[in-house]
PDB file of C-alpha atoms in Angstrom:
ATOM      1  CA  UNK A 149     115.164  10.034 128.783  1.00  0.00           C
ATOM      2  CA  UNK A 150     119.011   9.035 129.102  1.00  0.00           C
ATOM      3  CA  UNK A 151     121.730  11.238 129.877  1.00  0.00           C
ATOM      4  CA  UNK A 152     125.174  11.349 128.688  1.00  0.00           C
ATOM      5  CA  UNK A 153     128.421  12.663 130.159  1.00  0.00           C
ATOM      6  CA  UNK A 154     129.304  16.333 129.478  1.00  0.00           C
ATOM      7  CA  UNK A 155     131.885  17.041 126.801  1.00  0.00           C
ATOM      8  CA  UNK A 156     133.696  19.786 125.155  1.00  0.00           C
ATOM      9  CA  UNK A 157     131.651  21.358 122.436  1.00  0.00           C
ATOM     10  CA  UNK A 158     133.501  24.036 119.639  1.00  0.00           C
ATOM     11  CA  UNK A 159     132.733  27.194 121.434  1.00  0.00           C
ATOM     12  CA  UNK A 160     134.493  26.180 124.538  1.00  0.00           C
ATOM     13  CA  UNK A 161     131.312  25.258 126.767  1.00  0.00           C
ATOM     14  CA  UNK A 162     130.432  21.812 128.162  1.00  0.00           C
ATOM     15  CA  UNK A 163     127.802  20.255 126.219  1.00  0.00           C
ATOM     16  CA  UNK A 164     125.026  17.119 127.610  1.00  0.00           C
ATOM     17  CA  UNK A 165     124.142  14.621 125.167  1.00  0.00           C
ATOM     18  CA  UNK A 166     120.705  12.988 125.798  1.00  0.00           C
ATOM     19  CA  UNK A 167     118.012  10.924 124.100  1.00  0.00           C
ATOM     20  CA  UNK A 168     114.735   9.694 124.369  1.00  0.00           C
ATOM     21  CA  UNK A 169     111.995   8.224 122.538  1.00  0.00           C
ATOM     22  CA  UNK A 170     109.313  10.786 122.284  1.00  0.00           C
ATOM     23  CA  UNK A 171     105.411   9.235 121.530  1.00  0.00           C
ATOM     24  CA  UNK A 172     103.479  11.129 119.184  1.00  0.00           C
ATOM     25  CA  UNK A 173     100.784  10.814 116.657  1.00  0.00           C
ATOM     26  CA  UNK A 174     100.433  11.429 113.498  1.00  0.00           C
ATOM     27  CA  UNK A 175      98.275  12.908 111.673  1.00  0.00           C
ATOM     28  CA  UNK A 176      95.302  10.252 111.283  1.00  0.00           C
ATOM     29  CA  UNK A 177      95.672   9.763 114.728  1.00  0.00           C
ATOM     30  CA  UNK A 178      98.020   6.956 114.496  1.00  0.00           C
ATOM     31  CA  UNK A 179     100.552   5.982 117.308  1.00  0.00           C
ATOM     32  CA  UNK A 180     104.659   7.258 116.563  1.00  0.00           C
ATOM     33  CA  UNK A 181     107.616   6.953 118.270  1.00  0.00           C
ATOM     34  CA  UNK A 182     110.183   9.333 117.611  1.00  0.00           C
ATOM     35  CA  UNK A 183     114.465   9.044 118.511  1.00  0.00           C
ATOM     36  CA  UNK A 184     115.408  12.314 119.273  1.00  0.00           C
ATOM     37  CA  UNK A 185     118.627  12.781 120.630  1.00  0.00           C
ATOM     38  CA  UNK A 186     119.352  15.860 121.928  1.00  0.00           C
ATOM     39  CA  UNK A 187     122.552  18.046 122.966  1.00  0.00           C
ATOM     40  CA  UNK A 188     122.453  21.108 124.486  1.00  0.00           C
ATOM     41  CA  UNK A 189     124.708  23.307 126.827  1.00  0.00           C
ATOM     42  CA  UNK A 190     125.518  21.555 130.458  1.00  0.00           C
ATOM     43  CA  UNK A 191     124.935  24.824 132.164  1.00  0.00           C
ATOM     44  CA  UNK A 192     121.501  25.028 133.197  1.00  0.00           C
ATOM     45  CA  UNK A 193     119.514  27.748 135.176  1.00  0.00           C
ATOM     46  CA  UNK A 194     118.436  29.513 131.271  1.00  0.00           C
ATOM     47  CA  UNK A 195     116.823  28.010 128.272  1.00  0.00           C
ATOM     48  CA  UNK A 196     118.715  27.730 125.166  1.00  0.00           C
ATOM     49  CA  UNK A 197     117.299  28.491 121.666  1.00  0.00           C
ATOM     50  CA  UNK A 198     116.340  25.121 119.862  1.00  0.00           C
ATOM     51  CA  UNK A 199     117.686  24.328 116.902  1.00  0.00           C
ATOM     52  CA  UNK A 200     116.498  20.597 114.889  1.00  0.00           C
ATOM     53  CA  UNK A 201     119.165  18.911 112.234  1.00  0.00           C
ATOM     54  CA  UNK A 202     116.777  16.868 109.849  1.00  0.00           C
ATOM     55  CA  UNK A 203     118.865  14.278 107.879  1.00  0.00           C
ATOM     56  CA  UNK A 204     119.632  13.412 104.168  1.00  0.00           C
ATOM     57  CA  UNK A 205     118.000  10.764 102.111  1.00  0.00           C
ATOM     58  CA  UNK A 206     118.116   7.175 103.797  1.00  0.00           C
ATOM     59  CA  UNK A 207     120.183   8.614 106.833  1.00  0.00           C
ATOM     60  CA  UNK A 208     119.979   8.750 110.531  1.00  0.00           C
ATOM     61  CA  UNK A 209     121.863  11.951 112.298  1.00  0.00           C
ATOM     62  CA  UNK A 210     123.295   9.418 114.409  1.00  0.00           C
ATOM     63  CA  UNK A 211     126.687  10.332 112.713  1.00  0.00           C
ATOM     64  CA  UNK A 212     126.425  13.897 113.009  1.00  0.00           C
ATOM     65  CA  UNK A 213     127.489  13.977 117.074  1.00  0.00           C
ATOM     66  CA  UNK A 214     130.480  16.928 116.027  1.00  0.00           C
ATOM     67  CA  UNK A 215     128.491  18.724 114.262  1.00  0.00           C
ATOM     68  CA  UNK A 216     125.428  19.251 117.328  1.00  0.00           C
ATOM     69  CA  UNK A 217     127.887  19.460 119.767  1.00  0.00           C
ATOM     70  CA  UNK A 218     129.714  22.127 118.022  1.00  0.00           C
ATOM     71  CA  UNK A 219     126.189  23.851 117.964  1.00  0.00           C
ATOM     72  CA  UNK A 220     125.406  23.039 121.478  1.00  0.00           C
ATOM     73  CA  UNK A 221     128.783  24.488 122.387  1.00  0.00           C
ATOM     74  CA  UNK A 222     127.713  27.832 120.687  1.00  0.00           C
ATOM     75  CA  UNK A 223     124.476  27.777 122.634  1.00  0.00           C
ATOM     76  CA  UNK A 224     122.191  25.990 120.904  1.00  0.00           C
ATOM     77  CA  UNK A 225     119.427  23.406 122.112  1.00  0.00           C
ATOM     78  CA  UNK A 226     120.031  20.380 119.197  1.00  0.00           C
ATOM     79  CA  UNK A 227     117.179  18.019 118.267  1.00  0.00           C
ATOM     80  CA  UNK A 228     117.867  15.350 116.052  1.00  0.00           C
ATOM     81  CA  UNK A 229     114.836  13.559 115.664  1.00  0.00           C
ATOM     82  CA  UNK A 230     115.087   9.960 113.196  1.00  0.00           C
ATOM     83  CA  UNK A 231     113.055   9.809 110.900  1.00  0.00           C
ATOM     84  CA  UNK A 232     110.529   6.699 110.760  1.00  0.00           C
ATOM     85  CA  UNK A 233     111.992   3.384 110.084  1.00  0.00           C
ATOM     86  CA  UNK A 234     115.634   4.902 110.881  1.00  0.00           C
ATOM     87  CA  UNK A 235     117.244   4.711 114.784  1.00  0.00           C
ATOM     88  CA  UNK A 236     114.594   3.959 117.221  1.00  0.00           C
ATOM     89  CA  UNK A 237     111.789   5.599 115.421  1.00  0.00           C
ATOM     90  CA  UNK A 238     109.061   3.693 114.988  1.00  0.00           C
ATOM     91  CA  UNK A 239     105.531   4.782 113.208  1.00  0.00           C
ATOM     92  CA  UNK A 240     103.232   3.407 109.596  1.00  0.00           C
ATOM     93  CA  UNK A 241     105.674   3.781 106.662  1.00  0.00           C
ATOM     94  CA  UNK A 242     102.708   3.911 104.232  1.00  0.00           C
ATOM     95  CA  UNK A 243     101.380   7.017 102.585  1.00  0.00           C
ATOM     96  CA  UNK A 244     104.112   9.292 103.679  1.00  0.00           C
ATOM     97  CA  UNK A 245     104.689  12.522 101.955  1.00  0.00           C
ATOM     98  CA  UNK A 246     106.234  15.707 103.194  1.00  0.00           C
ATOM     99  CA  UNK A 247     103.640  17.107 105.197  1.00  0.00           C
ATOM    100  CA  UNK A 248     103.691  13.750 107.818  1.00  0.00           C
ATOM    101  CA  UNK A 249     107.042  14.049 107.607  1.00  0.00           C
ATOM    102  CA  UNK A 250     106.572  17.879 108.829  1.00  0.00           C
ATOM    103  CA  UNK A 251     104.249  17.099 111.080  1.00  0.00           C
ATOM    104  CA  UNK A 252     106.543  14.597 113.034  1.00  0.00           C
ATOM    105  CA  UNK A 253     109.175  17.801 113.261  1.00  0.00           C
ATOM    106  CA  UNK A 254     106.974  20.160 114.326  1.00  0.00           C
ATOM    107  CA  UNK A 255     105.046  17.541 117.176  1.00  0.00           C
ATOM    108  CA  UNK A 256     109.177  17.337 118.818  1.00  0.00           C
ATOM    109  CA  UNK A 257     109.405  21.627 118.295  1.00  0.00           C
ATOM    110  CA  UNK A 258     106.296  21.655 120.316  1.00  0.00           C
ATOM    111  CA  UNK A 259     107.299  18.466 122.875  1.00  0.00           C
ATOM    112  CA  UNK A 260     110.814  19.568 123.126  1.00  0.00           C
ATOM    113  CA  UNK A 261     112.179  22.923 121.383  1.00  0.00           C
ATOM    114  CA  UNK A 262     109.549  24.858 123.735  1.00  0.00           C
ATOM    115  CA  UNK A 263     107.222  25.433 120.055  1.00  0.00           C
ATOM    116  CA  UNK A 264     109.836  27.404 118.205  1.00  0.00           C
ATOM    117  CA  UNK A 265     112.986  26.527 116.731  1.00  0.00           C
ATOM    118  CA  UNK A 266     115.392  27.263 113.685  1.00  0.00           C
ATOM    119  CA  UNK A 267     115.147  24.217 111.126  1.00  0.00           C
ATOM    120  CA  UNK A 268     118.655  22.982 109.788  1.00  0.00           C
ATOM    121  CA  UNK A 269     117.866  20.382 106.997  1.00  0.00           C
ATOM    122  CA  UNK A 270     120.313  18.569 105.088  1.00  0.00           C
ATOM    123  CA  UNK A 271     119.998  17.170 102.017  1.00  0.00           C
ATOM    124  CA  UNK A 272     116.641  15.368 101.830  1.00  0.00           C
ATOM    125  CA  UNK A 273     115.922  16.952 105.028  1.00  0.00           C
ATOM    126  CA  UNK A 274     115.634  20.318 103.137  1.00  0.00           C
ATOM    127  CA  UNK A 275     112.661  19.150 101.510  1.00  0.00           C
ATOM    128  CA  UNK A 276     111.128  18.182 105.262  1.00  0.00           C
ATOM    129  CA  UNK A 277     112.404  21.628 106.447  1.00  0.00           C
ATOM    130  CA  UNK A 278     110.822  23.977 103.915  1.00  0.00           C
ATOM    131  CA  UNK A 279     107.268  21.945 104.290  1.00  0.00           C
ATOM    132  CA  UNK A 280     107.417  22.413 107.655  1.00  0.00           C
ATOM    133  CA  UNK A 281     108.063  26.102 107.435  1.00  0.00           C
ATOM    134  CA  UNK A 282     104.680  26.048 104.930  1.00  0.00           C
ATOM    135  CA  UNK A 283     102.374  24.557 107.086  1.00  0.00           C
ATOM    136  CA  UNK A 284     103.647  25.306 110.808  1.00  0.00           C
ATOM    137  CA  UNK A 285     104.878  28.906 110.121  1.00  0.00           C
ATOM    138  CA  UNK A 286     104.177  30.100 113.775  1.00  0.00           C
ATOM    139  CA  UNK A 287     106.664  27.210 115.166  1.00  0.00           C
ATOM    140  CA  UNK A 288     109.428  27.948 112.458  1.00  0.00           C
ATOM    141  CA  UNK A 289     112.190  30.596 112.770  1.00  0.00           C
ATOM    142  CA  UNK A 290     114.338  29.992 109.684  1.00  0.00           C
ATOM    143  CA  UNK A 291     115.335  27.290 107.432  1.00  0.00           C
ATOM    144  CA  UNK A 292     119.037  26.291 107.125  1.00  0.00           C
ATOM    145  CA  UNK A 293     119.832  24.528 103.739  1.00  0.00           C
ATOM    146  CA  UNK A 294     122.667  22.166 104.256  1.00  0.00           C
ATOM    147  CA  UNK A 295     123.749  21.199 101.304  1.00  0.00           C
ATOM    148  CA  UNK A 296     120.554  21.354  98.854  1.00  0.00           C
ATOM    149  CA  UNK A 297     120.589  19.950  95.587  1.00  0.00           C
ATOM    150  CA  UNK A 298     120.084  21.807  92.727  1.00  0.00           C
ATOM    151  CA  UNK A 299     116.187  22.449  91.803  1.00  0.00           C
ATOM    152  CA  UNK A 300     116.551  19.932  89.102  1.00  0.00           C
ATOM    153  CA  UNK A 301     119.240  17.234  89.811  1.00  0.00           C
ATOM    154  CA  UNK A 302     122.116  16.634  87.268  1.00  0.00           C
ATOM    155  CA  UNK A 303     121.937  13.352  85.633  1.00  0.00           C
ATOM    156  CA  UNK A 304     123.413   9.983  87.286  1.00  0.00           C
ATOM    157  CA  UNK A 305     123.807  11.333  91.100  1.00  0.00           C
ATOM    158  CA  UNK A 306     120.552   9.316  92.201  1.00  0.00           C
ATOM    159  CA  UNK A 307     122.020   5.991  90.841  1.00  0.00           C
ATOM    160  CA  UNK A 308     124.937   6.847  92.575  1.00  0.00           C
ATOM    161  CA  UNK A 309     122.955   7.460  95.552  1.00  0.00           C
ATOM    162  CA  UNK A 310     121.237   4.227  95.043  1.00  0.00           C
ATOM    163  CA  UNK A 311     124.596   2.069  94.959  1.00  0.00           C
ATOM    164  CA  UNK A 312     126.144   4.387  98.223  1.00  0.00           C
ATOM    165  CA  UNK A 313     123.225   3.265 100.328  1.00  0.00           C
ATOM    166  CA  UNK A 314     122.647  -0.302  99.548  1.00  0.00           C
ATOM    167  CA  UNK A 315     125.340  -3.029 101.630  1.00  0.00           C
ATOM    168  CA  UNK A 316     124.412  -5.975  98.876  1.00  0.00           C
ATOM    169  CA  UNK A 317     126.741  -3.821  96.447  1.00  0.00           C
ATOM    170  CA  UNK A 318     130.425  -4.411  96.360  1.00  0.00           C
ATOM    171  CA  UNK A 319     132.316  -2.091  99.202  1.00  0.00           C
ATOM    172  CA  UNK A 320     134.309  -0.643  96.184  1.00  0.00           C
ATOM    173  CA  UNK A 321     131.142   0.082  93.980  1.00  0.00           C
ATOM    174  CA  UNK A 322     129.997   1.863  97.080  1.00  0.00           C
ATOM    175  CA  UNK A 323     133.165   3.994  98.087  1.00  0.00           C
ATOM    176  CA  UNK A 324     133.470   4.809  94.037  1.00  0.00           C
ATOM    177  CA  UNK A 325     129.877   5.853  94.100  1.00  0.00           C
ATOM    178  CA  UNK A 326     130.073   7.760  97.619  1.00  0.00           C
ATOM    179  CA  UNK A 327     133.181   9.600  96.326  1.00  0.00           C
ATOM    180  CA  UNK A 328     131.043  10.499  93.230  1.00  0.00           C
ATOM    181  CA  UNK A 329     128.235  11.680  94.699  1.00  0.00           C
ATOM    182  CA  UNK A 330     128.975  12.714  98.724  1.00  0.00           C
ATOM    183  CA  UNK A 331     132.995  13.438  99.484  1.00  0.00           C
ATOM    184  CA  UNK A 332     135.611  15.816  98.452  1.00  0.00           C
ATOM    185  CA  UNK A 333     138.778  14.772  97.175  1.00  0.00           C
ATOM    186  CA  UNK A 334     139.959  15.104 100.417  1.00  0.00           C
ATOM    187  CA  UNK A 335     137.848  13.487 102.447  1.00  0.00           C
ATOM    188  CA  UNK A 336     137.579   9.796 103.528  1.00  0.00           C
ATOM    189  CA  UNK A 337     134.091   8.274 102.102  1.00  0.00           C
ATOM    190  CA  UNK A 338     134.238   5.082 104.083  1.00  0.00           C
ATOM    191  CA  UNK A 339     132.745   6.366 107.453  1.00  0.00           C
ATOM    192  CA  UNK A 340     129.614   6.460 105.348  1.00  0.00           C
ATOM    193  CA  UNK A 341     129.577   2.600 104.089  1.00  0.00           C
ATOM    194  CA  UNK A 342     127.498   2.656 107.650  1.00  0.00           C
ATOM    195  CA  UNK A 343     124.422   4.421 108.702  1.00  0.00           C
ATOM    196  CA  UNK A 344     121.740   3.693 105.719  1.00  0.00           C
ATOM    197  CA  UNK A 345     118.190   2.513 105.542  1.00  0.00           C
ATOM    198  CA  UNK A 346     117.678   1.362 101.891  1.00  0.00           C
ATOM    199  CA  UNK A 347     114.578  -0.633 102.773  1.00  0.00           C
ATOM    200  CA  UNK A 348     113.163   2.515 103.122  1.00  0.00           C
ATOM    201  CA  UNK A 349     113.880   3.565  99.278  1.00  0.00           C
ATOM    202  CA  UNK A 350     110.481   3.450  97.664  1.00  0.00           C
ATOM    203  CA  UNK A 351     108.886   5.255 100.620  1.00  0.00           C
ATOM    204  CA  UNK A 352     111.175   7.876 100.952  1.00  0.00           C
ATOM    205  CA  UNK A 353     111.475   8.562  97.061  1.00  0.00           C
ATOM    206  CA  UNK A 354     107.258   9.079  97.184  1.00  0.00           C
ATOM    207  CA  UNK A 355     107.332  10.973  99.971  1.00  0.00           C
ATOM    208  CA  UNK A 356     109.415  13.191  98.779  1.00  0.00           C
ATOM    209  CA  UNK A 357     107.587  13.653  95.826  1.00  0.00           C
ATOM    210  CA  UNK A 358     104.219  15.173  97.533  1.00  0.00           C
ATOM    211  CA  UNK A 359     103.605  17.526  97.804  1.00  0.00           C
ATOM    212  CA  UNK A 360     105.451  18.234  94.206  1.00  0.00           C
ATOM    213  CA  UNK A 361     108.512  20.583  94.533  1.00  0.00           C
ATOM    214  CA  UNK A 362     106.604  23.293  92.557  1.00  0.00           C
ATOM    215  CA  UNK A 363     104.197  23.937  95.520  1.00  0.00           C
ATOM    216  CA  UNK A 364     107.183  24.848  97.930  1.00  0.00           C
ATOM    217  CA  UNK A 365     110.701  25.199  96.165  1.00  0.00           C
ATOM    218  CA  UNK A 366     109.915  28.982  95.446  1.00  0.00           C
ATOM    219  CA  UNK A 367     108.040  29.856  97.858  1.00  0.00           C
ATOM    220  CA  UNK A 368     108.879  31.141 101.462  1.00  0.00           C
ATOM    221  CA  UNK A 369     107.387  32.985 104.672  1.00  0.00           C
ATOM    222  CA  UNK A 370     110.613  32.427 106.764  1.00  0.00           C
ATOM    223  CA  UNK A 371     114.562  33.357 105.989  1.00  0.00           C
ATOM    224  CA  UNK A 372     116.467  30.879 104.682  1.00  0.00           C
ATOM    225  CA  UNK A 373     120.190  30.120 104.807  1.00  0.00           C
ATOM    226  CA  UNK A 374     121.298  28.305 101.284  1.00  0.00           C
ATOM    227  CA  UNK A 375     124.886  26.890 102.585  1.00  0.00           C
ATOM    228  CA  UNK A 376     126.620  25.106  99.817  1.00  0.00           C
ATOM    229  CA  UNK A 377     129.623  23.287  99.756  1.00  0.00           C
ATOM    230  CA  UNK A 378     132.526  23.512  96.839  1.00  0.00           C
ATOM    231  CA  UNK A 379     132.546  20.600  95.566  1.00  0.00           C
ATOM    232  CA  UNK A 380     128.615  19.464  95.469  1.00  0.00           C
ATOM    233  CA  UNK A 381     128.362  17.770  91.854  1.00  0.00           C
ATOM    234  CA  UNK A 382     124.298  18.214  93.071  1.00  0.00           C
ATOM    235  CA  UNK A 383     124.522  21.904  93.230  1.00  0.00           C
ATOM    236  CA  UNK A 384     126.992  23.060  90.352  1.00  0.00           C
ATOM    237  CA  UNK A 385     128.445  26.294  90.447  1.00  0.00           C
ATOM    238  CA  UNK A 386     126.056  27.894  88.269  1.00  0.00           C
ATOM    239  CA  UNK A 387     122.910  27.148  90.383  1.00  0.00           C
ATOM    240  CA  UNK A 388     124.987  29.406  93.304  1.00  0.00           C
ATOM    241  CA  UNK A 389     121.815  31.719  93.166  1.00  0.00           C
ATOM    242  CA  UNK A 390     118.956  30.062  91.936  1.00  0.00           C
ATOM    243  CA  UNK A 391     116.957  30.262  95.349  1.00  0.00           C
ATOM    244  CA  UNK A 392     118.130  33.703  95.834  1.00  0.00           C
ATOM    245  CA  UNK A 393     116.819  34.916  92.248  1.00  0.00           C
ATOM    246  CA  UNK A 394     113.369  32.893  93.261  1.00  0.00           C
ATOM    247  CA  UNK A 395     112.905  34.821  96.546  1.00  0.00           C
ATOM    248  CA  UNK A 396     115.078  37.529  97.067  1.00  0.00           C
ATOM    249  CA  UNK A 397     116.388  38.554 100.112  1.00  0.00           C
ATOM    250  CA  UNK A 398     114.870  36.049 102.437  1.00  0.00           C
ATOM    251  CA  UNK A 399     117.647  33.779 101.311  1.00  0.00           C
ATOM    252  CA  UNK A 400     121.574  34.222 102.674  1.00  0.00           C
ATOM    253  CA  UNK A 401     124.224  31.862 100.076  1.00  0.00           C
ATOM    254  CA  UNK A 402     127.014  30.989 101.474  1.00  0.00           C
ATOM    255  CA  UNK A 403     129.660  28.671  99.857  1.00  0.00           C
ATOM    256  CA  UNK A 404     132.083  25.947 102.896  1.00  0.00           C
ATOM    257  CA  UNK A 405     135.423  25.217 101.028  1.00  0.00           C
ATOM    258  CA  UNK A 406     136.319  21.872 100.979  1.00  0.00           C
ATOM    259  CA  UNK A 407     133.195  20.102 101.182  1.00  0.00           C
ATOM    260  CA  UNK A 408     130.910  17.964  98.739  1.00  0.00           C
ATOM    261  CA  UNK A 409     127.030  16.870  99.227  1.00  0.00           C
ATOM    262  CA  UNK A 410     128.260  14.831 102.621  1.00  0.00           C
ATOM    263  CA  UNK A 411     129.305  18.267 104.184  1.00  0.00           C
ATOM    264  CA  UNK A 412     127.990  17.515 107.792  1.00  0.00           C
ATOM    265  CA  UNK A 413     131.075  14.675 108.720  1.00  0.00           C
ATOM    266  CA  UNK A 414     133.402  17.103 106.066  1.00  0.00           C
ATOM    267  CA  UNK A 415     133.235  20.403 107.715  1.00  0.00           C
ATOM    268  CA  UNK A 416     131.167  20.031 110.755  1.00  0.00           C
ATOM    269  CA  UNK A 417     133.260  22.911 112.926  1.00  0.00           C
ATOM    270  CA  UNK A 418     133.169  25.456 109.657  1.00  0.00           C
ATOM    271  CA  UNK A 419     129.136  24.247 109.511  1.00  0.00           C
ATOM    272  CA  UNK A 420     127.961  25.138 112.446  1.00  0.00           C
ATOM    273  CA  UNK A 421     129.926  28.544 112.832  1.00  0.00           C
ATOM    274  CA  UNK A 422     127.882  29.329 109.592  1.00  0.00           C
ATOM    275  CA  UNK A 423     124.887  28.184 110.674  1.00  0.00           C
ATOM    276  CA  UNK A 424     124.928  30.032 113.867  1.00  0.00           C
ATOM    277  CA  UNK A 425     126.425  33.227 112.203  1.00  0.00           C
ATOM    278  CA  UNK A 426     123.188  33.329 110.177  1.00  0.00           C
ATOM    279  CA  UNK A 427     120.713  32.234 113.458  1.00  0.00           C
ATOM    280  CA  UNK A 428     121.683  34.631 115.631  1.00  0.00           C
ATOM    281  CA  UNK A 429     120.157  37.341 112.967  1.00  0.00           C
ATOM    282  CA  UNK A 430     116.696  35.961 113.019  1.00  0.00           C
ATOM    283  CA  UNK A 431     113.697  37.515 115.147  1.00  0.00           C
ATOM    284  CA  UNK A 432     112.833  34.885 117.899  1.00  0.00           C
TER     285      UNK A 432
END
């Protein structure tokens, strides 16, 4: 494992940045390797409640240091493990669905987040996050929603998502497409012309597709946190309450200003206050 210098984190506490390269296996028995990089409060001498950021579709959270450190800064343990193929995460890319992908999670809760932890996925990684919460209930606290799509996508954003990620399209194609899809008016798209994996299309797309969202989108054993941002063309203002109207009270909405689908590198401080708002309610 390698340590990092201490640094300022947003709630005014030092925060240590490490990472390692866990091994795992999967679950045919086959060898993994999993990135996790993980900040957490410098003060030692307690342990800190984990917390793991899952990514969006074709990302790393390699880009996402503000964010965890804000987190860390409020108290938190932050995981951030890669998924396969992306950082230093190694492992078989065939036949992956959501519950391998859940699997890896819960192996690092269990390895690292001392086998409990509050799930925080983003995007895609919401779809990782809620199977997770399925089939590992006992090592699952809450789900965080950070910035979920819509149950059924509006028309055009995956294209758009297809042109973002891939560096054989024109840069302007790509910034057009990001600002489309992924950043508010006012935010700059360019920071994310880095830090894709489109290699990994096809296997992703399948994966995410099985188990089908039927079997999990409405269902829930664990609270959930639904935090949209304003200006999300993937979650339009009129599917605000769609989870809540599924299940009830086991799901919190909450709406960052100034923010689209990107949210993380948009409004990481106002992010992470939410999220931990919302956290510190849950039973441990």
């Amino acid at each position: 494992m390698s340590a990092g210098r201490p640094s300022d984190g947003a709630g005014g506490g030092a925060v240590q940045r490490e990472r390692c390269l866990l091994p795992l296996h999967d679950t045919q028995g086959r060898a993994v390797r999993i990135d996790v990089v993980i900040d957490q409060p410098a003060a030692t001498g307690r342990p800190h409640p984990a917390l793991v950021l899952l990514p969006s579709s074709l990302r790393d959270s390699l880009d996402c240091d503000v964010f965890a450190a804000a987190l860390a800064g409020l108290g938190w343990r932050v995981l951030r493990p890669q998924p396969r193929g992306m950082g230093c995460s190694t492992g078989p890319m065939d036949g992956l669905d959501l519950h391998v992908l859940a699997h890896d999670v819960v192996q690092v809760v269990d390895a690292l987040g001392g086998g409990r932890a509050v799930l925080a996925g983003h995007a895609f990684g919401h779809f990782v996050a809620r199977v997770a919460a399925m089939d590992h209930p006992r090592q699952v606290r809450g789900v965080a929603l950070l910035g979920a799509a819509a149950r059924t996508f509006p028309p055009g954003l995956t294209g758009a998502l297809d042109v973002a990620a891939d560096p054989a399209q024109a840069e302007p194609d790509r910034l057009q497409a990001l600002r489309r899809a992924f950043f508010a008016a006012a935010s700059d798209p360019s920071e994310w012309l880095q830090g894709w994996y489109p290699q990994w299309r096809a296997a992703y797309r399948a994966a995410g597709s099985s188990p089908p969202k039927a079997a999990w989108w409405p269902a829930s054993t664990v609270p959930l946190l639904d935090l949209q941002a304003s200006e999300d063309p993937w979650r339009p203002a009129d599917s605000r309450n769609e989870l809540r109207d599924a299940l009830g009270p086991l799901v919190t909405v909450e709406v960052i200003e100034g923010a689209s689908h990107a949210l993380l590198p948009e409004q990481p401080q106002a992010v992470a206050a939410a999220v931990d708002r919302w956290a510190r309610t849950l039973p441990p």
